[in-house]
Amino acid sequence: AQKVTQAQTEISVVEKEDVTLDCVYETRDTTYYLFWYKQPPSGELVFLIRRNSFDEQNEISGRYSWNFQKSTSSFNFTITASQVVDSAVYFCALSEEGSWGKFQFGAGTQVVVTP
Amino acid sequence: DAGVTQSPTHLIKTRGQHVTLRCSPISGHKSVSWYQQVLGQGPQFIFQYYEKEERGRGNFPDRFSARQFPNYSSELNVNALLLGDSALYLCASSRDGNNQPQHFGDGTRLSIL
């Protein structure tokens, strides 16, 4: 069975600090996909990134970066120089090959950025 | 292009009633998935439809059902509502549903009294 664990319930930082969100997953499949989504207070889930299990290269997009390590089954997300607009709940999700639209989401991490 | 649209935005029902939630996917997207998000938790997968066929079903009772129409829009039906069905119901669409990024609507907030 697949499982996604986001151990951090809430992280509070002051603007311009860096924040790292942890995501640990479990799956028996060799082919799988990992995602990060942002859910601002308005409620809609915003897609941030997709990574497949064969691509372990780290990725950077602006102030966002992702560290994928298969050896530890982790897919961590770092926001550099945080801003108030980054305040949201962030979800990590896992999808196995052939599972179609069945995403297994973690419980989410609430990020609070104060000025 | 318009994003995923869901209706209604909010809904209040009483125990035992039934409800129908609607979703229109992004133009060109043929896959629609439904998720239930209880306050403080991550979304839980309910159904996925692709080309009007059910492709996946989560661990939800038979009171939950769904369908997809020829124009790829979808309905989620819940019968015999329970207090525990109170949640945000999210619809997501993707081009072919096979591990592609899903794009979510704003959701329908369902409250059961």
mmCIF file with all atom_site columns, C-alpha atoms in Angstrom:
data_model
loop_
_atom_site.group_PDB
_atom_site.id
_atom_site.type_symbol
_atom_site.label_atom_id
_atom_site.label_alt_id
_atom_site.label_comp_id
_atom_site.label_asym_id
_atom_site.label_entity_id
_atom_site.label_seq_id
_atom_site.pdbx_PDB_ins_code
_atom_site.Cartn_x
_atom_site.Cartn_y
_atom_site.Cartn_z
_atom_site.occupancy
_atom_site.B_iso_or_equiv
_atom_site.pdbx_formal_charge
_atom_site.auth_seq_id
_atom_site.auth_comp_id
_atom_site.auth_asym_id
_atom_site.auth_atom_id
_atom_site.pdbx_PDB_model_num
ATOM 1   C CA . ALA A 1 1   ? 0.000   0.000  0.000   1.00 0.00 ? 1   ALA A CA 1
ATOM 2   C CA . GLN A 1 2   ? 1.182   3.475  -0.735  1.00 0.00 ? 2   GLN A CA 1
ATOM 3   C CA . LYS A 1 3   ? 1.578   6.039  1.997   1.00 0.00 ? 3   LYS A CA 1
ATOM 4   C CA . VAL A 1 4   ? 2.762   9.619  2.309   1.00 0.00 ? 4   VAL A CA 1
ATOM 5   C CA . THR A 1 5   ? 3.944   11.128 5.580   1.00 0.00 ? 5   THR A CA 1
ATOM 6   C CA . GLN A 1 6   ? 4.361   14.815 6.260   1.00 0.00 ? 6   GLN A CA 1
ATOM 7   C CA . ALA A 1 7   ? 5.502   14.854 9.852   1.00 0.00 ? 7   ALA A CA 1
ATOM 8   C CA . GLN A 1 8   ? 5.501   18.618 10.258  1.00 0.00 ? 8   GLN A CA 1
ATOM 9   C CA . THR A 1 9   ? 2.032   19.891 11.091  1.00 0.00 ? 9   THR A CA 1
ATOM 10  C CA . GLU A 1 10  ? 2.907   23.585 11.120  1.00 0.00 ? 10  GLU A CA 1
ATOM 11  C CA . ILE A 1 11  ? 6.013   25.663 10.499  1.00 0.00 ? 11  ILE A CA 1
ATOM 12  C CA . SER A 1 12  ? 6.198   29.337 11.419  1.00 0.00 ? 12  SER A CA 1
ATOM 13  C CA . VAL A 1 13  ? 8.918   31.565 10.001  1.00 0.00 ? 13  VAL A CA 1
ATOM 14  C CA . VAL A 1 14  ? 9.682   35.229 9.680   1.00 0.00 ? 14  VAL A CA 1
ATOM 15  C CA . GLU A 1 15  ? 9.766   36.694 6.202   1.00 0.00 ? 15  GLU A CA 1
ATOM 16  C CA . LYS A 1 16  ? 13.033  36.076 4.292   1.00 0.00 ? 16  LYS A CA 1
ATOM 17  C CA . GLU A 1 17  ? 13.836  32.943 6.265   1.00 0.00 ? 17  GLU A CA 1
ATOM 18  C CA . ASP A 1 18  ? 14.168  29.644 4.414   1.00 0.00 ? 18  ASP A CA 1
ATOM 19  C CA . VAL A 1 19  ? 11.725  26.842 5.170   1.00 0.00 ? 19  VAL A CA 1
ATOM 20  C CA . THR A 1 20  ? 12.017  23.150 4.311   1.00 0.00 ? 20  THR A CA 1
ATOM 21  C CA . LEU A 1 21  ? 9.021   20.833 4.191   1.00 0.00 ? 21  LEU A CA 1
ATOM 22  C CA . ASP A 1 22  ? 9.609   17.126 4.635   1.00 0.00 ? 22  ASP A CA 1
ATOM 23  C CA . CYS A 1 23  ? 7.825   14.374 2.710   1.00 0.00 ? 23  CYS A CA 1
ATOM 24  C CA . VAL A 1 24  ? 8.463   10.660 3.167   1.00 0.00 ? 24  VAL A CA 1
ATOM 25  C CA . TYR A 1 25  ? 6.665   8.098  1.044   1.00 0.00 ? 25  TYR A CA 1
ATOM 26  C CA . GLU A 1 26  ? 6.136   4.347  0.900   1.00 0.00 ? 26  GLU A CA 1
ATOM 27  C CA . THR A 1 27  ? 5.454   2.316  -2.209  1.00 0.00 ? 27  THR A CA 1
ATOM 28  C CA . ARG A 1 28  ? 6.255   -1.134 -3.563  1.00 0.00 ? 28  ARG A CA 1
ATOM 29  C CA . ASP A 1 29  ? 6.225   0.045  -7.150  1.00 0.00 ? 29  ASP A CA 1
ATOM 30  C CA . THR A 1 30  ? 9.423   0.883  -8.999  1.00 0.00 ? 30  THR A CA 1
ATOM 31  C CA . THR A 1 31  ? 7.603   3.410  -11.184 1.00 0.00 ? 31  THR A CA 1
ATOM 32  C CA . TYR A 1 32  ? 5.787   6.158  -9.364  1.00 0.00 ? 32  TYR A CA 1
ATOM 33  C CA . TYR A 1 33  ? 5.249   9.893  -9.407  1.00 0.00 ? 33  TYR A CA 1
ATOM 34  C CA . LEU A 1 34  ? 5.559   12.483 -6.684  1.00 0.00 ? 34  LEU A CA 1
ATOM 35  C CA . PHE A 1 35  ? 3.810   15.831 -6.545  1.00 0.00 ? 35  PHE A CA 1
ATOM 36  C CA . TRP A 1 36  ? 3.685   18.963 -4.437  1.00 0.00 ? 36  TRP A CA 1
ATOM 37  C CA . TYR A 1 37  ? 0.587   21.133 -4.199  1.00 0.00 ? 37  TYR A CA 1
ATOM 38  C CA . LYS A 1 38  ? -0.068  24.439 -2.443  1.00 0.00 ? 38  LYS A CA 1
ATOM 39  C CA . GLN A 1 39  ? -3.434  25.171 -0.840  1.00 0.00 ? 39  GLN A CA 1
ATOM 40  C CA . PRO A 1 40  ? -3.813  28.866 0.069   1.00 0.00 ? 40  PRO A CA 1
ATOM 41  C CA . PRO A 1 41  ? -6.597  30.018 2.403   1.00 0.00 ? 41  PRO A CA 1
ATOM 42  C CA . SER A 1 42  ? -8.921  30.382 -0.592  1.00 0.00 ? 42  SER A CA 1
ATOM 43  C CA . GLY A 1 43  ? -8.990  26.582 -0.825  1.00 0.00 ? 43  GLY A CA 1
ATOM 44  C CA . GLU A 1 44  ? -7.955  25.606 -4.328  1.00 0.00 ? 44  GLU A CA 1
ATOM 45  C CA . LEU A 1 45  ? -5.033  23.215 -4.727  1.00 0.00 ? 45  LEU A CA 1
ATOM 46  C CA . VAL A 1 46  ? -2.295  24.653 -6.923  1.00 0.00 ? 46  VAL A CA 1
ATOM 47  C CA . PHE A 1 47  ? 0.064   22.272 -8.707  1.00 0.00 ? 47  PHE A CA 1
ATOM 48  C CA . LEU A 1 48  ? 3.758   23.006 -8.080  1.00 0.00 ? 48  LEU A CA 1
ATOM 49  C CA . ILE A 1 49  ? 5.810   20.076 -9.389  1.00 0.00 ? 49  ILE A CA 1
ATOM 50  C CA . ARG A 1 50  ? 5.721   16.478 -10.627 1.00 0.00 ? 50  ARG A CA 1
ATOM 51  C CA . ARG A 1 51  ? 8.717   14.144 -10.408 1.00 0.00 ? 51  ARG A CA 1
ATOM 52  C CA . ASN A 1 52  ? 8.922   10.550 -11.625 1.00 0.00 ? 52  ASN A CA 1
ATOM 53  C CA . SER A 1 53  ? 10.826  7.844  -9.794  1.00 0.00 ? 53  SER A CA 1
ATOM 54  C CA . PHE A 1 54  ? 13.554  7.605  -12.419 1.00 0.00 ? 54  PHE A CA 1
ATOM 55  C CA . ASP A 1 55  ? 14.537  11.251 -12.256 1.00 0.00 ? 55  ASP A CA 1
ATOM 56  C CA . GLU A 1 56  ? 16.471  12.027 -9.097  1.00 0.00 ? 56  GLU A CA 1
ATOM 57  C CA . GLN A 1 57  ? 17.799  15.358 -10.246 1.00 0.00 ? 57  GLN A CA 1
ATOM 58  C CA . ASN A 1 58  ? 17.017  18.163 -7.886  1.00 0.00 ? 58  ASN A CA 1
ATOM 59  C CA . GLU A 1 59  ? 14.980  20.972 -9.333  1.00 0.00 ? 59  GLU A CA 1
ATOM 60  C CA . ILE A 1 60  ? 14.880  24.693 -8.746  1.00 0.00 ? 60  ILE A CA 1
ATOM 61  C CA . SER A 1 61  ? 12.118  27.038 -9.832  1.00 0.00 ? 61  SER A CA 1
ATOM 62  C CA . GLY A 1 62  ? 12.611  30.566 -8.622  1.00 0.00 ? 62  GLY A CA 1
ATOM 63  C CA . ARG A 1 63  ? 12.531  30.510 -4.828  1.00 0.00 ? 63  ARG A CA 1
ATOM 64  C CA . TYR A 1 64  ? 11.312  26.893 -4.806  1.00 0.00 ? 64  TYR A CA 1
ATOM 65  C CA . SER A 1 65  ? 13.581  23.864 -4.834  1.00 0.00 ? 65  SER A CA 1
ATOM 66  C CA . TRP A 1 66  ? 12.995  20.159 -4.452  1.00 0.00 ? 66  TRP A CA 1
ATOM 67  C CA . ASN A 1 67  ? 15.309  17.425 -3.199  1.00 0.00 ? 67  ASN A CA 1
ATOM 68  C CA . PHE A 1 68  ? 14.361  13.888 -4.275  1.00 0.00 ? 68  PHE A CA 1
ATOM 69  C CA . GLN A 1 69  ? 16.264  11.031 -2.606  1.00 0.00 ? 69  GLN A CA 1
ATOM 70  C CA . LYS A 1 70  ? 15.110  7.491  -3.441  1.00 0.00 ? 70  LYS A CA 1
ATOM 71  C CA . SER A 1 71  ? 17.542  6.008  -0.905  1.00 0.00 ? 71  SER A CA 1
ATOM 72  C CA . THR A 1 72  ? 15.567  7.605  1.928   1.00 0.00 ? 72  THR A CA 1
ATOM 73  C CA . SER A 1 73  ? 12.187  7.702  0.121   1.00 0.00 ? 73  SER A CA 1
ATOM 74  C CA . SER A 1 74  ? 12.003  11.438 0.592   1.00 0.00 ? 74  SER A CA 1
ATOM 75  C CA . PHE A 1 75  ? 10.920  14.336 -1.602  1.00 0.00 ? 75  PHE A CA 1
ATOM 76  C CA . ASN A 1 76  ? 11.557  17.510 0.359   1.00 0.00 ? 76  ASN A CA 1
ATOM 77  C CA . PHE A 1 77  ? 10.563  21.024 -0.627  1.00 0.00 ? 77  PHE A CA 1
ATOM 78  C CA . THR A 1 78  ? 12.422  24.220 0.265   1.00 0.00 ? 78  THR A CA 1
ATOM 79  C CA . ILE A 1 79  ? 11.158  27.769 -0.015  1.00 0.00 ? 79  ILE A CA 1
ATOM 80  C CA . THR A 1 80  ? 14.053  30.217 -0.035  1.00 0.00 ? 80  THR A CA 1
ATOM 81  C CA . ALA A 1 81  ? 13.641  33.750 1.283   1.00 0.00 ? 81  ALA A CA 1
ATOM 82  C CA . SER A 1 82  ? 10.018  33.150 2.282   1.00 0.00 ? 82  SER A CA 1
ATOM 83  C CA . GLN A 1 83  ? 7.344   35.776 1.698   1.00 0.00 ? 83  GLN A CA 1
ATOM 84  C CA . VAL A 1 84  ? 3.968   36.361 3.326   1.00 0.00 ? 84  VAL A CA 1
ATOM 85  C CA . VAL A 1 85  ? 2.281   35.104 0.128   1.00 0.00 ? 85  VAL A CA 1
ATOM 86  C CA . ASP A 1 86  ? 3.880   31.715 0.760   1.00 0.00 ? 86  ASP A CA 1
ATOM 87  C CA . SER A 1 87  ? 1.575   31.211 3.735   1.00 0.00 ? 87  SER A CA 1
ATOM 88  C CA . ALA A 1 88  ? -0.519  28.164 2.851   1.00 0.00 ? 88  ALA A CA 1
ATOM 89  C CA . VAL A 1 89  ? -0.887  24.453 3.434   1.00 0.00 ? 89  VAL A CA 1
ATOM 90  C CA . TYR A 1 90  ? 1.484   22.387 1.318   1.00 0.00 ? 90  TYR A CA 1
ATOM 91  C CA . PHE A 1 91  ? 0.685   18.818 0.332   1.00 0.00 ? 91  PHE A CA 1
ATOM 92  C CA . CYS A 1 92  ? 2.950   16.081 -0.938  1.00 0.00 ? 92  CYS A CA 1
ATOM 93  C CA . ALA A 1 93  ? 1.267   13.367 -3.027  1.00 0.00 ? 93  ALA A CA 1
ATOM 94  C CA . LEU A 1 94  ? 2.177   10.006 -4.530  1.00 0.00 ? 94  LEU A CA 1
ATOM 95  C CA . SER A 1 95  ? 0.759   8.253  -7.593  1.00 0.00 ? 95  SER A CA 1
ATOM 96  C CA . GLU A 1 96  ? 1.749   4.786  -8.699  1.00 0.00 ? 96  GLU A CA 1
ATOM 97  C CA . GLU A 1 97  ? 2.071   3.732  -12.330 1.00 0.00 ? 97  GLU A CA 1
ATOM 98  C CA . GLY A 1 98  ? -1.277  2.657  -13.677 1.00 0.00 ? 98  GLY A CA 1
ATOM 99  C CA . SER A 1 99  ? -3.234  4.088  -10.769 1.00 0.00 ? 99  SER A CA 1
ATOM 100 C CA . TRP A 1 100 ? -4.701  6.757  -12.974 1.00 0.00 ? 100 TRP A CA 1
ATOM 101 C CA . GLY A 1 101 ? -5.990  9.716  -11.006 1.00 0.00 ? 101 GLY A CA 1
ATOM 102 C CA . LYS A 1 102 ? -5.566  8.127  -7.601  1.00 0.00 ? 102 LYS A CA 1
ATOM 103 C CA . PHE A 1 103 ? -3.246  10.410 -5.702  1.00 0.00 ? 103 PHE A CA 1
ATOM 104 C CA . GLN A 1 104 ? -2.311  9.560  -2.126  1.00 0.00 ? 104 GLN A CA 1
ATOM 105 C CA . PHE A 1 105 ? -1.901  12.857 -0.286  1.00 0.00 ? 105 PHE A CA 1
ATOM 106 C CA . GLY A 1 106 ? -0.053  13.503 2.926   1.00 0.00 ? 106 GLY A CA 1
ATOM 107 C CA . ALA A 1 107 ? -1.747  15.324 5.791   1.00 0.00 ? 107 ALA A CA 1
ATOM 108 C CA . GLY A 1 108 ? -0.175  18.601 4.750   1.00 0.00 ? 108 GLY A CA 1
ATOM 109 C CA . THR A 1 109 ? 2.117   21.147 6.409   1.00 0.00 ? 109 THR A CA 1
ATOM 110 C CA . GLN A 1 110 ? 0.797   24.577 7.333   1.00 0.00 ? 110 GLN A CA 1
ATOM 111 C CA . VAL A 1 111 ? 3.379   27.283 6.603   1.00 0.00 ? 111 VAL A CA 1
ATOM 112 C CA . VAL A 1 112 ? 2.902   30.612 8.350   1.00 0.00 ? 112 VAL A CA 1
ATOM 113 C CA . VAL A 1 113 ? 5.127   33.458 7.222   1.00 0.00 ? 113 VAL A CA 1
ATOM 114 C CA . THR A 1 114 ? 4.988   36.609 9.332   1.00 0.00 ? 114 THR A CA 1
ATOM 115 C CA . PRO A 1 115 ? 6.362   40.014 8.271   1.00 0.00 ? 115 PRO A CA 1
ATOM 116 C CA . ASP B 2 1   ? -8.856  29.112 -20.722 1.00 0.00 ? 1   ASP B CA 1
ATOM 117 C CA . ALA B 2 2   ? -11.156 28.564 -17.804 1.00 0.00 ? 2   ALA B CA 1
ATOM 118 C CA . GLY B 2 3   ? -9.939  26.335 -15.012 1.00 0.00 ? 3   GLY B CA 1
ATOM 119 C CA . VAL B 2 4   ? -11.863 23.524 -13.375 1.00 0.00 ? 4   VAL B CA 1
ATOM 120 C CA . THR B 2 5   ? -15.250 24.827 -12.282 1.00 0.00 ? 5   THR B CA 1
ATOM 121 C CA . GLN B 2 6   ? -17.378 23.313 -9.554  1.00 0.00 ? 6   GLN B CA 1
ATOM 122 C CA . SER B 2 7   ? -20.911 24.026 -8.445  1.00 0.00 ? 7   SER B CA 1
ATOM 123 C CA . PRO B 2 8   ? -22.334 24.846 -6.060  1.00 0.00 ? 8   PRO B CA 1
ATOM 124 C CA . THR B 2 9   ? -19.721 26.605 -3.951  1.00 0.00 ? 9   THR B CA 1
ATOM 125 C CA . HIS B 2 10  ? -21.456 25.891 -0.675  1.00 0.00 ? 10  HIS B CA 1
ATOM 126 C CA . LEU B 2 11  ? -24.249 23.550 0.259   1.00 0.00 ? 11  LEU B CA 1
ATOM 127 C CA . ILE B 2 12  ? -26.098 22.811 3.480   1.00 0.00 ? 12  ILE B CA 1
ATOM 128 C CA . LYS B 2 13  ? -28.025 19.572 3.825   1.00 0.00 ? 13  LYS B CA 1
ATOM 129 C CA . THR B 2 14  ? -29.538 17.528 6.630   1.00 0.00 ? 14  THR B CA 1
ATOM 130 C CA . ARG B 2 15  ? -28.863 13.914 7.526   1.00 0.00 ? 15  ARG B CA 1
ATOM 131 C CA . GLY B 2 16  ? -30.520 11.414 5.214   1.00 0.00 ? 16  GLY B CA 1
ATOM 132 C CA . GLN B 2 17  ? -30.776 13.734 2.240   1.00 0.00 ? 17  GLN B CA 1
ATOM 133 C CA . HIS B 2 18  ? -28.905 13.267 -1.013  1.00 0.00 ? 18  HIS B CA 1
ATOM 134 C CA . VAL B 2 19  ? -26.685 15.705 -2.864  1.00 0.00 ? 19  VAL B CA 1
ATOM 135 C CA . THR B 2 20  ? -25.326 16.168 -6.383  1.00 0.00 ? 20  THR B CA 1
ATOM 136 C CA . LEU B 2 21  ? -22.099 18.061 -6.976  1.00 0.00 ? 21  LEU B CA 1
ATOM 137 C CA . ARG B 2 22  ? -21.014 19.145 -10.445 1.00 0.00 ? 22  ARG B CA 1
ATOM 138 C CA . CYS B 2 23  ? -17.670 19.648 -12.130 1.00 0.00 ? 23  CYS B CA 1
ATOM 139 C CA . SER B 2 24  ? -16.543 20.960 -15.502 1.00 0.00 ? 24  SER B CA 1
ATOM 140 C CA . PRO B 2 25  ? -12.959 20.098 -16.428 1.00 0.00 ? 25  PRO B CA 1
ATOM 141 C CA . ILE B 2 26  ? -10.452 22.255 -18.211 1.00 0.00 ? 26  ILE B CA 1
ATOM 142 C CA . SER B 2 27  ? -11.087 22.279 -21.951 1.00 0.00 ? 27  SER B CA 1
ATOM 143 C CA . GLY B 2 28  ? -9.248  19.366 -23.560 1.00 0.00 ? 28  GLY B CA 1
ATOM 144 C CA . HIS B 2 29  ? -9.040  17.353 -20.340 1.00 0.00 ? 29  HIS B CA 1
ATOM 145 C CA . LYS B 2 30  ? -10.743 13.978 -20.525 1.00 0.00 ? 30  LYS B CA 1
ATOM 146 C CA . SER B 2 31  ? -10.075 12.747 -16.999 1.00 0.00 ? 31  SER B CA 1
ATOM 147 C CA . VAL B 2 32  ? -11.932 13.857 -13.895 1.00 0.00 ? 32  VAL B CA 1
ATOM 148 C CA . SER B 2 33  ? -11.200 12.813 -10.332 1.00 0.00 ? 33  SER B CA 1
ATOM 149 C CA . TRP B 2 34  ? -13.105 13.494 -7.117  1.00 0.00 ? 34  TRP B CA 1
ATOM 150 C CA . TYR B 2 35  ? -11.579 13.948 -3.675  1.00 0.00 ? 35  TYR B CA 1
ATOM 151 C CA . GLN B 2 36  ? -12.978 14.520 -0.198  1.00 0.00 ? 36  GLN B CA 1
ATOM 152 C CA . GLN B 2 37  ? -11.044 16.817 2.116   1.00 0.00 ? 37  GLN B CA 1
ATOM 153 C CA . VAL B 2 38  ? -12.042 16.855 5.753   1.00 0.00 ? 38  VAL B CA 1
ATOM 154 C CA . LEU B 2 39  ? -10.874 19.892 7.699   1.00 0.00 ? 39  LEU B CA 1
ATOM 155 C CA . GLY B 2 40  ? -7.249  19.573 8.737   1.00 0.00 ? 40  GLY B CA 1
ATOM 156 C CA . GLN B 2 41  ? -6.523  16.571 6.526   1.00 0.00 ? 41  GLN B CA 1
ATOM 157 C CA . GLY B 2 42  ? -5.242  15.875 3.050   1.00 0.00 ? 42  GLY B CA 1
ATOM 158 C CA . PRO B 2 43  ? -7.633  15.098 0.185   1.00 0.00 ? 43  PRO B CA 1
ATOM 159 C CA . GLN B 2 44  ? -8.880  11.509 0.003   1.00 0.00 ? 44  GLN B CA 1
ATOM 160 C CA . PHE B 2 45  ? -9.473  9.922  -3.395  1.00 0.00 ? 45  PHE B CA 1
ATOM 161 C CA . ILE B 2 46  ? -13.073 8.984  -4.186  1.00 0.00 ? 46  ILE B CA 1
ATOM 162 C CA . PHE B 2 47  ? -13.381 8.322  -7.942  1.00 0.00 ? 47  PHE B CA 1
ATOM 163 C CA . GLN B 2 48  ? -11.620 8.807  -11.233 1.00 0.00 ? 48  GLN B CA 1
ATOM 164 C CA . TYR B 2 49  ? -13.302 8.811  -14.644 1.00 0.00 ? 49  TYR B CA 1
ATOM 165 C CA . TYR B 2 50  ? -11.709 8.807  -18.054 1.00 0.00 ? 50  TYR B CA 1
ATOM 166 C CA . GLU B 2 51  ? -13.621 8.779  -21.316 1.00 0.00 ? 51  GLU B CA 1
ATOM 167 C CA . LYS B 2 52  ? -16.840 8.250  -19.353 1.00 0.00 ? 52  LYS B CA 1
ATOM 168 C CA . GLU B 2 53  ? -15.596 5.074  -17.714 1.00 0.00 ? 53  GLU B CA 1
ATOM 169 C CA . GLU B 2 54  ? -14.744 4.612  -14.053 1.00 0.00 ? 54  GLU B CA 1
ATOM 170 C CA . ARG B 2 55  ? -11.013 3.954  -13.792 1.00 0.00 ? 55  ARG B CA 1
ATOM 171 C CA . GLY B 2 56  ? -10.525 4.093  -10.068 1.00 0.00 ? 56  GLY B CA 1
ATOM 172 C CA . ARG B 2 57  ? -12.491 4.008  -6.841  1.00 0.00 ? 57  ARG B CA 1
ATOM 173 C CA . GLY B 2 58  ? -11.334 4.858  -3.358  1.00 0.00 ? 58  GLY B CA 1
ATOM 174 C CA . ASN B 2 59  ? -12.421 3.391  -0.059  1.00 0.00 ? 59  ASN B CA 1
ATOM 175 C CA . PHE B 2 60  ? -15.821 5.027  0.170   1.00 0.00 ? 60  PHE B CA 1
ATOM 176 C CA . PRO B 2 61  ? -19.221 3.404  0.767   1.00 0.00 ? 61  PRO B CA 1
ATOM 177 C CA . ASP B 2 62  ? -21.712 2.697  -2.003  1.00 0.00 ? 62  ASP B CA 1
ATOM 178 C CA . ARG B 2 63  ? -23.615 5.816  -0.987  1.00 0.00 ? 63  ARG B CA 1
ATOM 179 C CA . PHE B 2 64  ? -21.078 7.638  -3.123  1.00 0.00 ? 64  PHE B CA 1
ATOM 180 C CA . SER B 2 65  ? -21.448 7.400  -6.893  1.00 0.00 ? 65  SER B CA 1
ATOM 181 C CA . ALA B 2 66  ? -20.353 9.408  -9.877  1.00 0.00 ? 66  ALA B CA 1
ATOM 182 C CA . ARG B 2 67  ? -20.588 9.618  -13.619 1.00 0.00 ? 67  ARG B CA 1
ATOM 183 C CA . GLN B 2 68  ? -18.977 11.426 -16.497 1.00 0.00 ? 68  GLN B CA 1
ATOM 184 C CA . PHE B 2 69  ? -20.861 12.870 -19.425 1.00 0.00 ? 69  PHE B CA 1
ATOM 185 C CA . PRO B 2 70  ? -19.946 12.982 -23.135 1.00 0.00 ? 70  PRO B CA 1
ATOM 186 C CA . ASN B 2 71  ? -18.673 16.546 -22.706 1.00 0.00 ? 71  ASN B CA 1
ATOM 187 C CA . TYR B 2 72  ? -16.355 15.210 -19.932 1.00 0.00 ? 72  TYR B CA 1
ATOM 188 C CA . SER B 2 73  ? -18.148 17.070 -17.148 1.00 0.00 ? 73  SER B CA 1
ATOM 189 C CA . SER B 2 74  ? -18.915 15.006 -14.100 1.00 0.00 ? 74  SER B CA 1
ATOM 190 C CA . GLU B 2 75  ? -21.328 14.617 -11.214 1.00 0.00 ? 75  GLU B CA 1
ATOM 191 C CA . LEU B 2 76  ? -20.703 13.228 -7.761  1.00 0.00 ? 76  LEU B CA 1
ATOM 192 C CA . ASN B 2 77  ? -23.764 11.909 -5.944  1.00 0.00 ? 77  ASN B CA 1
ATOM 193 C CA . VAL B 2 78  ? -23.969 11.124 -2.261  1.00 0.00 ? 78  VAL B CA 1
ATOM 194 C CA . ASN B 2 79  ? -27.063 9.434  -0.806  1.00 0.00 ? 79  ASN B CA 1
ATOM 195 C CA . ALA B 2 80  ? -28.269 9.088  2.782   1.00 0.00 ? 80  ALA B CA 1
ATOM 196 C CA . LEU B 2 81  ? -25.996 11.863 3.999   1.00 0.00 ? 81  LEU B CA 1
ATOM 197 C CA . LEU B 2 82  ? -24.251 11.458 7.339   1.00 0.00 ? 82  LEU B CA 1
ATOM 198 C CA . LEU B 2 83  ? -22.721 14.107 9.571   1.00 0.00 ? 83  LEU B CA 1
ATOM 199 C CA . GLY B 2 84  ? -19.308 12.696 8.665   1.00 0.00 ? 84  GLY B CA 1
ATOM 200 C CA . ASP B 2 85  ? -19.842 13.597 5.020   1.00 0.00 ? 85  ASP B CA 1
ATOM 201 C CA . SER B 2 86  ? -19.283 17.240 5.903   1.00 0.00 ? 86  SER B CA 1
ATOM 202 C CA . ALA B 2 87  ? -16.174 18.209 3.948   1.00 0.00 ? 87  ALA B CA 1
ATOM 203 C CA . LEU B 2 88  ? -14.721 20.088 1.022   1.00 0.00 ? 88  LEU B CA 1
ATOM 204 C CA . TYR B 2 89  ? -15.282 18.096 -2.167  1.00 0.00 ? 89  TYR B CA 1
ATOM 205 C CA . LEU B 2 90  ? -12.656 18.720 -4.784  1.00 0.00 ? 90  LEU B CA 1
ATOM 206 C CA . CYS B 2 91  ? -12.785 17.942 -8.460  1.00 0.00 ? 91  CYS B CA 1
ATOM 207 C CA . ALA B 2 92  ? -9.593  17.654 -10.501 1.00 0.00 ? 92  ALA B CA 1
ATOM 208 C CA . SER B 2 93  ? -8.999  17.230 -14.203 1.00 0.00 ? 93  SER B CA 1
ATOM 209 C CA . SER B 2 94  ? -6.071  16.143 -16.326 1.00 0.00 ? 94  SER B CA 1
ATOM 210 C CA . ARG B 2 95  ? -5.508  15.365 -19.982 1.00 0.00 ? 95  ARG B CA 1
ATOM 211 C CA . ASP B 2 96  ? -5.486  11.586 -19.739 1.00 0.00 ? 96  ASP B CA 1
ATOM 212 C CA . GLY B 2 97  ? -5.492  10.849 -16.035 1.00 0.00 ? 97  GLY B CA 1
ATOM 213 C CA . ASN B 2 98  ? -2.474  8.589  -16.084 1.00 0.00 ? 98  ASN B CA 1
ATOM 214 C CA . ASN B 2 99  ? -0.251  10.183 -13.460 1.00 0.00 ? 99  ASN B CA 1
ATOM 215 C CA . GLN B 2 100 ? -0.465  13.556 -15.139 1.00 0.00 ? 100 GLN B CA 1
ATOM 216 C CA . PRO B 2 101 ? -0.624  16.638 -12.915 1.00 0.00 ? 101 PRO B CA 1
ATOM 217 C CA . GLN B 2 102 ? -4.178  17.193 -11.800 1.00 0.00 ? 102 GLN B CA 1
ATOM 218 C CA . HIS B 2 103 ? -5.670  20.649 -11.798 1.00 0.00 ? 103 HIS B CA 1
ATOM 219 C CA . PHE B 2 104 ? -8.152  21.283 -9.045  1.00 0.00 ? 104 PHE B CA 1
ATOM 220 C CA . GLY B 2 105 ? -11.277 23.377 -8.786  1.00 0.00 ? 105 GLY B CA 1
ATOM 221 C CA . ASP B 2 106 ? -12.144 25.564 -5.822  1.00 0.00 ? 106 ASP B CA 1
ATOM 222 C CA . GLY B 2 107 ? -14.295 22.811 -4.355  1.00 0.00 ? 107 GLY B CA 1
ATOM 223 C CA . THR B 2 108 ? -17.781 22.520 -2.940  1.00 0.00 ? 108 THR B CA 1
ATOM 224 C CA . ARG B 2 109 ? -18.098 23.000 0.807   1.00 0.00 ? 109 ARG B CA 1
ATOM 225 C CA . LEU B 2 110 ? -20.764 20.562 2.022   1.00 0.00 ? 110 LEU B CA 1
ATOM 226 C CA . SER B 2 111 ? -22.158 20.958 5.516   1.00 0.00 ? 111 SER B CA 1
ATOM 227 C CA . ILE B 2 112 ? -24.483 18.365 7.018   1.00 0.00 ? 112 ILE B CA 1
ATOM 228 C CA . LEU B 2 113 ? -26.744 19.418 9.892   1.00 0.00 ? 113 LEU B CA 1
#
